[in-house]
Amino acid sequence: MVLRKKSKLVREVRDGKVIYTFSTDAVNDSGPAPALSLAQGEGSLSGTSSQMVTLLVSAAAIGVALGCGWFGYEALINPDVSVWINQFLPTVNPSRSGTTTAQTPEQIQLSLQSQGSTPGDRLILSTQPDLLLPLLTHPPECQDCPQQISELRVYRALQIPPLLQLFQTQRHFRLLERQSVVGPSAEDLIAPEWMTRPNRATPTPLLPLTQIQPYLASPSTGGTWLHLSGVQAHDSGRIAYGQILYFDPQRPRLQRLLSWQSSTGEIPQWQQRDQAPAELVVDQSLGLEPHFDIYQLAPGLNHSFQLELLNLGRPAFANADFEQSLQLARSGLWSTALLLLNHVKQQYPQYWSTLAQSQLEAIRLHAQVTQRQAEQPALNPSDRLIALLINGSWQAALALYEASPGDRAAMHSVLESHGGGLMQRVEAALSLNPVQTEIIAEPAEATITWGALILTAQQGQGEAATWLSKRVAKNSPTYTRIQDLAESLISVTVDGSASD
């Protein structure tokens, strides 16, 4: 509806006079409005375009504001976002660029090489994923020697929102942690009998650590277990040494839990028994003498872990036979200790605990070695004789000695050179009471006989006779028989020297 104004002539009488005026009325005109001119249309379209541009600019400004707000929020709650954006910004402090910028693995490799470092093989630590990168160097005093690990670096993949992931074609990592690596000195190692200790008055070089590997079989702790290792060669064998590391992706940090060494050159191995903590076994056996250090995995401070050496010095519960079993084990009579401790387990099941079972299994591990050695025929009787004595098989060893008169010179030699471990076993076996002796089924007379023979070889017939007289009456047939065996050992040695 359109209202139009319409004028008309009106006759009026004012003061006796007739006058004519114009009057304007509003008229409703529902007819079609006149068409706009071309100029009016162009002005209207121009105004509409301006409004659309204004709306678009406003929407873009709002989008940018929202995007900046979202980006700022993500950067506030996720430090990886800040690290990610740094790759597009100029580096202000090059020395800190490794910790504040994101790089691909290839870029990390090139960056380290440009700084004069030699990266080793990368290891994947977890599903984050996290990368472990060892840095290698040559020993300063030997440029031709194999490279050794001087530093460990841990890198973590950036955890950025999916929207930002659209802007990267490769996964980027940031430096999480770096640790220097220092090997032990030669004097830090507990040297076996065949290794000569260096002069402590002069500094000894540090031994290199050359390998790092993850454990394929390890406890389920949510992290990654690794071992650093090196090897020290010797004419009579080699000794391996190193460190046990643990990486916890939740903390996250690389934790050094243990320095270890192995006289057999073996890497420590994990073992898991039912209802018992995971155990790390370090083999320090020397020749026919078994020795295993067993470390149990235990909780540490701040939700971390630690490795505790299993103690065979104190029984899991107060019991005389249990204490005697551990004493036998510490003296090297592992099979004898196992027999007696199994008897304790049968007698006192109500007191048997996880710790008691762990001590039993540690003794069993050693006993399996000594029993296997004693049961395997050696190439020569003298080696088998030592294996039987180490196992505490006194009666079987005596039978072998009596049946091998032609090998007694060699037997004298190995008895003389074996050290005090054999006599320590004899004294421990003789400390058993009659009931305990019956349990292990080894007659005391055979044990006493070997005490006299070992002392004869190591300290002479006089010392052996004095020791024997305190345990056997001189006028007894047993004393005479043992003395005759000792005479046979000495006479063979004298005859051999004379013939030489």
Short mmCIF file of C-alpha atoms in Angstrom, two decimals:
data_model
loop_
_atom_site.label_atom_id
_atom_site.label_comp_id
_atom_site.label_asym_id
_atom_site.label_seq_id
_atom_site.Cartn_x
_atom_site.Cartn_y
_atom_site.Cartn_z
CA MET A 1 0.00 0.00 0.00
CA VAL A 2 1.27 3.49 -1.02
CA LEU A 3 -0.03 6.82 0.41
CA ARG A 4 0.12 9.84 -1.94
CA LYS A 5 -0.68 13.51 -1.23
CA LYS A 6 -3.49 15.13 -3.38
CA SER A 7 -4.18 18.99 -3.63
CA LYS A 8 -7.65 20.59 -4.34
CA LEU A 9 -9.22 24.12 -4.43
CA VAL A 10 -11.49 24.93 -1.46
CA ARG A 11 -13.93 27.92 -1.21
CA GLU A 12 -14.14 29.52 2.26
CA VAL A 13 -15.97 32.66 3.67
CA ARG A 14 -13.87 34.67 6.13
CA ASP A 15 -15.12 38.03 7.59
CA GLY A 16 -17.86 38.27 5.00
CA LYS A 17 -15.49 37.68 2.21
CA VAL A 18 -15.23 34.68 -0.06
CA ILE A 19 -11.70 33.31 -0.41
CA TYR A 20 -10.27 30.27 -2.17
CA THR A 21 -7.42 28.07 -0.68
CA PHE A 22 -5.64 24.78 -1.53
CA SER A 23 -6.13 21.75 0.73
CA THR A 24 -3.84 18.60 0.74
CA ASP A 25 -5.28 15.14 1.57
CA ALA A 26 -3.53 11.71 1.93
CA VAL A 27 -4.73 9.36 -0.75
CA ASN A 28 -4.33 5.55 -0.58
CA ASP A 29 -2.82 4.42 -3.82
CA SER A 30 -2.46 0.66 -4.10
CA GLY A 31 -1.30 0.82 -7.60
CA PRO A 32 2.13 -0.26 -8.77
CA ALA A 33 5.05 1.84 -7.67
CA PRO A 34 6.98 3.60 -10.36
CA ALA A 35 10.12 1.76 -11.55
CA LEU A 36 13.50 2.82 -10.17
CA SER A 37 15.82 4.59 -12.41
CA LEU A 38 19.15 3.02 -13.51
CA ALA A 39 21.11 5.34 -11.27
CA GLN A 40 19.04 4.42 -8.23
CA GLY A 41 19.60 0.64 -8.92
CA GLU A 42 23.36 0.98 -9.15
CA GLY A 43 23.48 2.84 -5.83
CA SER A 44 21.44 0.16 -4.10
CA LEU A 45 23.68 -2.71 -5.36
CA SER A 46 26.79 -0.85 -4.27
CA GLY A 47 25.41 -0.53 -0.76
CA THR A 48 24.57 -4.24 -0.60
CA SER A 49 28.12 -5.26 -1.67
CA SER A 50 29.62 -3.01 0.97
CA GLN A 51 27.46 -4.65 3.59
CA MET A 52 28.54 -8.14 2.44
CA VAL A 53 32.22 -7.17 2.54
CA THR A 54 31.75 -5.77 6.00
CA LEU A 55 30.10 -8.99 7.12
CA LEU A 56 32.88 -11.10 5.63
CA VAL A 57 35.60 -8.99 7.22
CA SER A 58 33.80 -9.17 10.55
CA ALA A 59 33.42 -12.95 10.27
CA ALA A 60 37.09 -13.31 9.36
CA ALA A 61 38.10 -11.14 12.28
CA ILE A 62 35.95 -13.22 14.60
CA GLY A 63 37.45 -16.42 13.14
CA VAL A 64 40.98 -15.11 13.60
CA ALA A 65 40.17 -14.08 17.15
CA LEU A 66 38.67 -17.48 17.91
CA GLY A 67 41.61 -19.23 16.22
CA CYS A 68 44.12 -17.18 18.19
CA GLY A 69 42.19 -17.90 21.35
CA TRP A 70 42.11 -21.64 20.60
CA PHE A 71 45.78 -21.65 19.66
CA GLY A 72 46.70 -19.74 22.81
CA TYR A 73 44.68 -22.17 24.92
CA GLU A 74 46.32 -25.18 23.28
CA ALA A 75 49.75 -23.64 23.76
CA LEU A 76 48.91 -23.04 27.41
CA ILE A 77 47.82 -26.60 28.17
CA ASN A 78 50.13 -28.37 25.70
CA PRO A 79 53.80 -27.27 25.60
CA ASP A 80 54.29 -29.27 22.41
CA VAL A 81 52.24 -26.67 20.53
CA SER A 82 54.75 -23.96 21.47
CA VAL A 83 57.61 -26.21 20.42
CA TRP A 84 55.85 -26.94 17.13
CA ILE A 85 55.36 -23.26 16.26
CA ASN A 86 59.04 -22.53 17.01
CA GLN A 87 60.07 -24.32 13.83
CA PHE A 88 58.48 -21.47 11.86
CA LEU A 89 60.20 -18.75 13.90
CA PRO A 90 63.82 -17.55 13.71
CA THR A 91 66.15 -19.10 16.31
CA VAL A 92 67.08 -16.54 18.94
CA ASN A 93 69.44 -18.70 20.99
CA PRO A 94 71.04 -21.49 18.93
CA SER A 95 72.39 -23.21 22.04
CA ARG A 96 68.86 -23.89 23.24
CA SER A 97 67.36 -24.72 19.89
CA GLY A 98 67.49 -28.46 20.59
CA THR A 99 65.14 -28.18 23.55
CA THR A 100 62.70 -25.65 22.13
CA THR A 101 62.32 -26.68 18.50
CA ALA A 102 60.83 -29.66 16.74
CA GLN A 103 62.83 -31.73 14.27
CA THR A 104 62.35 -34.84 12.20
CA PRO A 105 64.72 -37.76 12.89
CA GLU A 106 66.66 -36.89 9.76
CA GLN A 107 66.99 -33.26 10.87
CA ILE A 108 68.19 -34.39 14.30
CA GLN A 109 70.82 -36.58 12.66
CA LEU A 110 72.08 -33.79 10.42
CA SER A 111 72.05 -31.25 13.24
CA LEU A 112 74.19 -33.46 15.48
CA GLN A 113 76.61 -34.20 12.66
CA SER A 114 76.98 -30.48 11.96
CA GLN A 115 77.96 -30.03 15.62
CA GLY A 116 80.70 -32.66 15.31
CA SER A 117 78.81 -35.49 17.04
CA THR A 118 78.38 -39.02 15.70
CA PRO A 119 74.86 -40.37 16.25
CA GLY A 120 74.44 -44.11 16.76
CA ASP A 121 71.48 -46.31 15.90
CA ARG A 122 68.12 -45.04 17.15
CA LEU A 123 66.09 -47.14 19.59
CA ILE A 124 62.32 -46.87 20.01
CA LEU A 125 61.52 -46.68 23.72
CA SER A 126 57.71 -46.58 23.88
CA THR A 127 54.50 -46.10 21.94
CA GLN A 128 54.57 -42.29 22.29
CA PRO A 129 56.86 -42.84 20.40
CA ASP A 130 60.05 -41.90 22.24
CA LEU A 131 63.47 -42.29 20.65
CA LEU A 132 66.79 -43.00 22.32
CA LEU A 133 69.82 -41.78 20.40
CA PRO A 134 73.35 -42.62 21.61
CA LEU A 135 76.21 -40.30 20.70
CA LEU A 136 79.52 -41.98 19.89
CA THR A 137 83.11 -40.81 20.29
CA HIS A 138 86.57 -42.29 19.92
CA PRO A 139 88.64 -42.63 23.12
CA PRO A 140 90.94 -39.58 23.34
CA GLU A 141 94.05 -41.75 23.62
CA CYS A 142 93.11 -44.12 20.78
CA GLN A 143 91.53 -42.83 17.60
CA ASP A 144 91.74 -46.28 16.00
CA CYS A 145 89.81 -47.96 18.81
CA PRO A 146 86.09 -48.76 18.46
CA GLN A 147 83.74 -45.91 19.22
CA GLN A 148 82.24 -45.69 22.69
CA ILE A 149 78.99 -44.16 23.90
CA SER A 150 79.54 -40.73 25.45
CA GLU A 151 75.97 -39.46 25.77
CA LEU A 152 72.37 -40.63 25.62
CA ARG A 153 69.61 -38.40 24.27
CA VAL A 154 65.90 -39.06 24.53
CA TYR A 155 63.47 -37.47 22.05
CA ARG A 156 59.68 -37.45 22.27
CA ALA A 157 57.24 -37.11 19.37
CA LEU A 158 55.18 -33.93 19.52
CA GLN A 159 51.63 -34.50 20.71
CA ILE A 160 49.75 -31.78 18.82
CA PRO A 161 46.05 -31.42 17.91
CA PRO A 162 44.85 -33.09 14.68
CA LEU A 163 44.29 -29.68 13.06
CA LEU A 164 47.98 -28.79 13.39
CA GLN A 165 49.02 -32.23 12.20
CA LEU A 166 47.64 -31.26 8.78
CA PHE A 167 50.53 -28.80 8.46
CA GLN A 168 53.32 -31.40 8.91
CA THR A 169 54.21 -34.19 6.51
CA GLN A 170 56.59 -36.00 8.92
CA ARG A 171 56.48 -36.64 12.64
CA HIS A 172 58.53 -34.14 14.62
CA PHE A 173 60.40 -34.74 17.88
CA ARG A 174 61.69 -32.57 20.69
CA LEU A 175 64.64 -33.21 23.00
CA LEU A 176 63.40 -34.66 26.26
CA GLU A 177 66.55 -35.56 28.19
CA ARG A 178 70.28 -35.96 27.77
CA GLN A 179 72.68 -37.88 30.02
CA SER A 180 76.43 -38.29 29.85
CA VAL A 181 77.78 -41.84 29.90
CA VAL A 182 80.87 -42.74 31.92
CA GLY A 183 82.21 -46.27 32.21
CA PRO A 184 83.86 -47.74 35.30
CA SER A 185 87.56 -47.65 35.97
CA ALA A 186 89.50 -50.91 36.02
CA GLU A 187 89.87 -50.71 39.80
CA ASP A 188 86.11 -50.28 40.23
CA LEU A 189 85.58 -53.80 38.97
CA ILE A 190 85.59 -56.62 41.49
CA ALA A 191 88.40 -58.47 39.78
CA PRO A 192 88.25 -62.27 39.62
CA GLU A 193 91.30 -64.31 40.58
CA TRP A 194 92.83 -64.17 37.10
CA MET A 195 92.58 -60.37 36.81
CA THR A 196 95.39 -58.28 38.28
CA ARG A 197 94.26 -55.09 39.96
CA PRO A 198 95.94 -51.88 38.76
CA ASN A 199 98.19 -49.82 41.01
CA ARG A 200 95.89 -47.54 42.99
CA ALA A 201 98.64 -44.93 43.28
CA THR A 202 98.22 -44.08 39.61
CA PRO A 203 94.94 -43.15 37.92
CA THR A 204 93.43 -45.86 35.76
CA PRO A 205 91.65 -45.15 32.47
CA LEU A 206 87.90 -45.41 32.31
CA LEU A 207 86.60 -48.49 30.56
CA PRO A 208 84.37 -47.78 27.54
CA LEU A 209 80.68 -48.60 27.25
CA THR A 210 80.09 -49.53 23.63
CA GLN A 211 76.64 -51.14 23.35
CA ILE A 212 73.11 -50.26 24.43
CA GLN A 213 70.18 -52.59 23.82
CA PRO A 214 66.62 -52.97 25.13
CA TYR A 215 65.61 -56.16 26.90
CA LEU A 216 63.36 -58.37 24.81
CA ALA A 217 62.10 -60.15 27.95
CA SER A 218 61.64 -57.83 30.92
CA PRO A 219 59.13 -57.03 33.68
CA SER A 220 55.78 -55.52 32.69
CA THR A 221 56.26 -52.11 34.29
CA GLY A 222 54.94 -49.89 31.50
CA GLY A 223 58.40 -48.67 30.51
CA THR A 224 61.51 -49.88 28.70
CA TRP A 225 64.43 -51.72 30.30
CA LEU A 226 67.87 -51.35 28.70
CA HIS A 227 71.43 -52.42 29.36
CA LEU A 228 74.63 -50.53 28.63
CA SER A 229 77.62 -52.81 28.27
CA GLY A 230 81.30 -53.09 27.53
CA VAL A 231 83.81 -55.93 27.56
CA GLN A 232 87.31 -56.11 29.03
CA ALA A 233 89.39 -58.84 27.41
CA HIS A 234 91.92 -60.96 29.29
CA ASP A 235 94.20 -63.86 28.43
CA SER A 236 92.06 -66.25 30.48
CA GLY A 237 88.68 -64.92 29.45
CA ARG A 238 86.74 -61.70 29.47
CA ILE A 239 84.71 -59.67 31.90
CA ALA A 240 81.56 -57.81 30.86
CA TYR A 241 80.34 -54.73 32.71
CA GLY A 242 77.74 -52.05 32.33
CA GLN A 243 74.62 -50.38 33.67
CA ILE A 244 70.93 -51.20 33.88
CA LEU A 245 68.64 -48.37 32.71
CA TYR A 246 64.90 -47.87 32.88
CA PHE A 247 62.82 -45.38 30.90
CA ASP A 248 59.40 -44.50 32.26
CA PRO A 249 57.28 -42.75 29.58
CA GLN A 250 54.93 -41.34 32.21
CA ARG A 251 57.53 -39.50 34.28
CA PRO A 252 59.40 -39.26 31.80
CA ARG A 253 63.09 -39.81 32.55
CA LEU A 254 65.95 -42.23 31.99
CA GLN A 255 66.86 -43.84 35.31
CA ARG A 256 70.12 -45.64 36.11
CA LEU A 257 69.36 -48.45 38.54
CA LEU A 258 72.44 -50.65 38.70
CA SER A 259 76.09 -50.99 37.73
CA TRP A 260 76.95 -54.61 37.05
CA GLN A 261 79.75 -56.90 35.97
CA SER A 262 79.99 -60.52 34.87
CA SER A 263 83.11 -62.68 34.97
CA THR A 264 81.56 -64.95 32.34
CA GLY A 265 80.96 -62.08 29.91
CA GLU A 266 77.18 -62.55 30.08
CA ILE A 267 74.54 -59.81 30.03
CA PRO A 268 72.28 -59.87 33.14
CA GLN A 269 69.00 -61.66 32.48
CA TRP A 270 65.49 -61.21 33.88
CA GLN A 271 63.55 -64.09 35.37
CA GLN A 272 59.99 -64.22 36.70
CA ARG A 273 58.54 -66.73 39.15
CA ASP A 274 54.94 -67.07 40.23
CA GLN A 275 53.95 -64.77 43.10
CA ALA A 276 57.45 -63.33 43.35
CA PRO A 277 59.05 -60.05 42.30
CA ALA A 278 60.84 -59.97 38.98
CA GLU A 279 64.53 -60.78 39.41
CA LEU A 280 67.63 -59.71 37.53
CA VAL A 281 70.34 -62.38 37.58
CA VAL A 282 74.00 -61.35 37.18
CA ASP A 283 76.37 -64.25 36.51
CA GLN A 284 79.69 -63.76 38.31
CA SER A 285 80.77 -67.40 38.19
CA LEU A 286 84.47 -68.13 37.95
CA GLY A 287 85.58 -71.45 36.56
CA LEU A 288 83.76 -74.22 38.41
CA GLU A 289 82.72 -71.86 41.22
CA PRO A 290 79.14 -70.62 40.62
CA HIS A 291 78.16 -67.19 41.84
CA PHE A 292 74.98 -65.36 40.90
CA ASP A 293 73.92 -61.96 42.21
CA ILE A 294 70.12 -61.80 42.21
CA TYR A 295 68.42 -58.40 42.30
CA GLN A 296 64.70 -58.14 43.00
CA LEU A 297 62.57 -55.39 41.49
CA ALA A 298 61.07 -53.24 44.25
CA PRO A 299 59.17 -49.91 44.46
CA GLY A 300 61.33 -46.82 44.81
CA LEU A 301 60.74 -43.19 45.67
CA ASN A 302 58.22 -41.11 43.72
CA HIS A 303 56.64 -44.10 41.96
CA SER A 304 59.98 -45.25 40.54
CA PHE A 305 61.75 -48.61 40.83
CA GLN A 306 64.89 -49.93 42.45
CA LEU A 307 66.84 -53.19 42.33
CA GLU A 308 67.54 -54.80 45.71
CA LEU A 309 70.15 -57.53 46.15
CA LEU A 310 68.61 -60.71 47.54
CA ASN A 311 70.13 -61.26 50.97
CA LEU A 312 71.25 -64.75 51.97
CA GLY A 313 72.64 -63.51 55.27
CA ARG A 314 69.40 -63.60 57.24
CA PRO A 315 66.70 -66.30 57.10
CA ALA A 316 63.16 -65.37 56.13
CA PHE A 317 61.99 -66.59 59.54
CA ALA A 318 63.77 -67.58 62.74
CA ASN A 319 64.78 -71.22 62.55
CA ALA A 320 68.08 -72.96 63.36
CA ASP A 321 67.99 -75.25 60.34
CA PHE A 322 67.12 -72.32 58.06
CA GLU A 323 70.08 -70.38 59.44
CA GLN A 324 72.32 -73.41 58.96
CA SER A 325 71.15 -73.74 55.34
CA LEU A 326 72.15 -70.17 54.58
CA GLN A 327 75.51 -70.70 56.27
CA LEU A 328 76.14 -73.71 54.05
CA ALA A 329 75.19 -71.65 51.00
CA ARG A 330 77.54 -68.81 51.93
CA SER A 331 80.32 -71.40 52.31
CA GLY A 332 79.69 -72.73 48.80
CA LEU A 333 77.89 -75.97 49.70
CA TRP A 334 74.87 -75.17 47.56
CA SER A 335 73.57 -78.71 47.08
CA THR A 336 73.86 -79.46 50.80
CA ALA A 337 72.09 -76.19 51.62
CA LEU A 338 69.30 -77.05 49.18
CA LEU A 339 68.70 -80.45 50.80
CA LEU A 340 68.48 -78.96 54.28
CA LEU A 341 66.31 -75.99 53.24
CA ASN A 342 63.85 -78.25 51.42
CA HIS A 343 63.56 -80.17 54.70
CA VAL A 344 62.78 -76.89 56.51
CA LYS A 345 60.08 -76.09 53.95
CA GLN A 346 58.42 -79.46 54.53
CA GLN A 347 58.60 -79.09 58.31
CA TYR A 348 57.32 -75.51 58.56
CA PRO A 349 54.90 -74.78 55.70
CA GLN A 350 52.94 -72.36 57.88
CA TYR A 351 55.94 -69.99 58.04
CA TRP A 352 56.96 -70.30 54.41
CA SER A 353 56.83 -66.91 52.68
CA THR A 354 57.68 -65.34 49.34
CA LEU A 355 61.06 -64.28 50.71
CA ALA A 356 61.77 -67.81 51.95
CA GLN A 357 60.95 -69.20 48.51
CA SER A 358 63.19 -66.59 46.86
CA GLN A 359 66.09 -67.65 49.08
CA LEU A 360 65.39 -71.29 48.27
CA GLU A 361 65.33 -70.59 44.51
CA ALA A 362 68.59 -68.65 44.71
CA ILE A 363 70.25 -71.62 46.40
CA ARG A 364 68.68 -73.98 43.86
CA LEU A 365 70.12 -71.92 40.97
CA HIS A 366 73.65 -72.39 42.32
CA ALA A 367 73.07 -76.04 43.24
CA GLN A 368 71.93 -76.88 39.72
CA VAL A 369 75.30 -75.71 38.41
CA THR A 370 77.41 -77.62 40.95
CA GLN A 371 75.34 -80.79 40.53
CA ARG A 372 75.56 -80.64 36.74
CA GLN A 373 79.34 -80.21 36.92
CA ALA A 374 79.71 -83.09 39.39
CA GLU A 375 77.62 -85.45 37.27
CA GLN A 376 79.44 -84.77 33.99
CA PRO A 377 82.55 -86.89 33.41
CA ALA A 378 85.46 -84.52 32.83
CA LEU A 379 88.33 -85.08 30.40
CA ASN A 380 90.66 -85.74 33.34
CA PRO A 381 90.03 -87.06 36.86
CA SER A 382 91.53 -84.04 38.59
CA ASP A 383 88.92 -81.66 37.13
CA ARG A 384 86.12 -84.04 38.08
CA LEU A 385 87.56 -84.32 41.58
CA ILE A 386 87.31 -80.55 42.06
CA ALA A 387 83.74 -80.54 40.71
CA LEU A 388 82.75 -83.23 43.23
CA LEU A 389 84.36 -81.36 46.13
CA ILE A 390 82.69 -78.07 45.14
CA ASN A 391 79.35 -79.89 45.15
CA GLY A 392 80.04 -81.36 48.61
CA SER A 393 80.03 -84.92 47.26
CA TRP A 394 82.69 -86.07 49.71
CA GLN A 395 82.10 -89.81 49.43
CA ALA A 396 82.09 -89.81 45.62
CA ALA A 397 85.24 -87.67 45.54
CA LEU A 398 87.00 -90.07 47.90
CA ALA A 399 86.04 -93.05 45.74
CA LEU A 400 87.45 -91.27 42.67
CA TYR A 401 90.69 -90.46 44.51
CA GLU A 402 91.20 -94.04 45.67
CA ALA A 403 90.44 -95.39 42.19
CA SER A 404 92.92 -93.05 40.43
CA PRO A 405 96.41 -93.66 41.86
CA GLY A 406 98.03 -92.61 38.60
CA ASP A 407 96.39 -89.17 38.70
CA ARG A 408 97.24 -88.20 42.27
CA ALA A 409 100.04 -85.85 41.27
CA ALA A 410 97.59 -83.83 39.16
CA MET A 411 95.03 -84.03 41.98
CA HIS A 412 97.61 -82.69 44.43
CA SER A 413 98.26 -79.79 42.07
CA VAL A 414 94.61 -78.76 41.72
CA LEU A 415 94.01 -79.13 45.47
CA GLU A 416 96.99 -76.89 46.17
CA SER A 417 96.00 -74.19 43.68
CA HIS A 418 92.28 -74.01 44.35
CA GLY A 419 92.57 -71.73 47.36
CA GLY A 420 90.64 -71.66 50.61
CA GLY A 421 87.20 -72.35 49.17
CA LEU A 422 87.50 -76.11 49.55
CA MET A 423 88.56 -75.98 53.19
CA GLN A 424 85.77 -73.52 53.92
CA ARG A 425 83.32 -76.10 52.61
CA VAL A 426 84.83 -78.80 54.79
CA GLU A 427 84.47 -76.70 57.95
CA ALA A 428 80.87 -75.81 57.07
CA ALA A 429 79.96 -79.45 56.50
CA LEU A 430 81.53 -80.49 59.82
CA SER A 431 79.44 -77.85 61.64
CA LEU A 432 76.26 -79.85 61.00
CA ASN A 433 74.65 -81.68 63.89
CA PRO A 434 73.95 -85.44 63.63
CA VAL A 435 70.35 -84.92 62.52
CA GLN A 436 71.39 -82.51 59.79
CA THR A 437 74.18 -84.86 58.70
CA GLU A 438 71.63 -87.64 58.34
CA ILE A 439 69.45 -85.39 56.16
CA ILE A 440 72.25 -84.65 53.70
CA ALA A 441 73.39 -88.31 53.68
CA GLU A 442 77.13 -87.57 53.58
CA PRO A 443 79.21 -89.43 56.20
CA ALA A 444 81.34 -87.20 58.40
CA GLU A 445 84.35 -89.50 57.99
CA ALA A 446 84.58 -88.75 54.28
CA THR A 447 84.39 -85.02 55.01
CA ILE A 448 87.17 -85.25 57.62
CA THR A 449 89.31 -87.24 55.20
CA TRP A 450 89.08 -84.49 52.62
CA GLY A 451 89.90 -81.86 55.20
CA ALA A 452 93.15 -83.68 55.93
CA LEU A 453 93.98 -84.18 52.24
CA ILE A 454 93.29 -80.55 51.32
CA LEU A 455 95.43 -79.26 54.20
CA THR A 456 98.18 -81.69 53.25
CA ALA A 457 98.26 -80.28 49.71
CA GLN A 458 97.98 -76.63 50.75
CA GLN A 459 99.84 -76.35 54.08
CA GLY A 460 101.80 -79.55 54.52
CA GLN A 461 101.45 -82.83 56.36
CA GLY A 462 102.22 -81.34 59.77
CA GLU A 463 99.33 -78.87 59.71
CA ALA A 464 97.04 -81.60 58.38
CA ALA A 465 98.00 -83.97 61.21
CA THR A 466 97.35 -81.28 63.84
CA TRP A 467 93.94 -80.52 62.38
CA LEU A 468 93.07 -84.22 62.09
CA SER A 469 94.04 -85.00 65.69
CA LYS A 470 91.40 -82.54 66.91
CA ARG A 471 88.67 -84.49 65.17
CA VAL A 472 89.75 -88.11 65.22
CA ALA A 473 91.49 -90.07 67.98
CA LYS A 474 95.09 -90.81 67.02
CA ASN A 475 94.86 -94.46 68.01
CA SER A 476 91.72 -95.10 65.94
CA PRO A 477 91.64 -97.01 62.64
CA THR A 478 90.06 -93.96 61.00
CA TYR A 479 93.05 -91.79 61.91
CA THR A 480 95.47 -94.37 60.52
CA ARG A 481 93.55 -94.77 57.28
CA ILE A 482 93.35 -91.00 56.70
CA GLN A 483 97.06 -90.61 57.43
CA ASP A 484 97.85 -93.33 54.91
CA LEU A 485 95.87 -91.47 52.23
CA ALA A 486 97.72 -88.26 53.07
CA GLU A 487 101.04 -90.12 52.83
CA SER A 488 100.05 -91.38 49.38
CA LEU A 489 99.39 -87.82 48.26
CA ILE A 490 102.75 -86.59 49.53
CA SER A 491 104.72 -89.57 48.27
CA VAL A 492 103.38 -89.17 44.75
CA THR A 493 104.43 -85.52 44.77
CA VAL A 494 107.90 -86.31 46.09
CA ASP A 495 108.36 -89.11 43.57
CA GLY A 496 107.26 -86.81 40.78
CA SER A 497 109.76 -84.14 41.86
CA ALA A 498 112.55 -86.70 42.13
CA SER A 499 111.86 -88.03 38.69
CA ASP A 500 112.00 -84.52 37.31
#
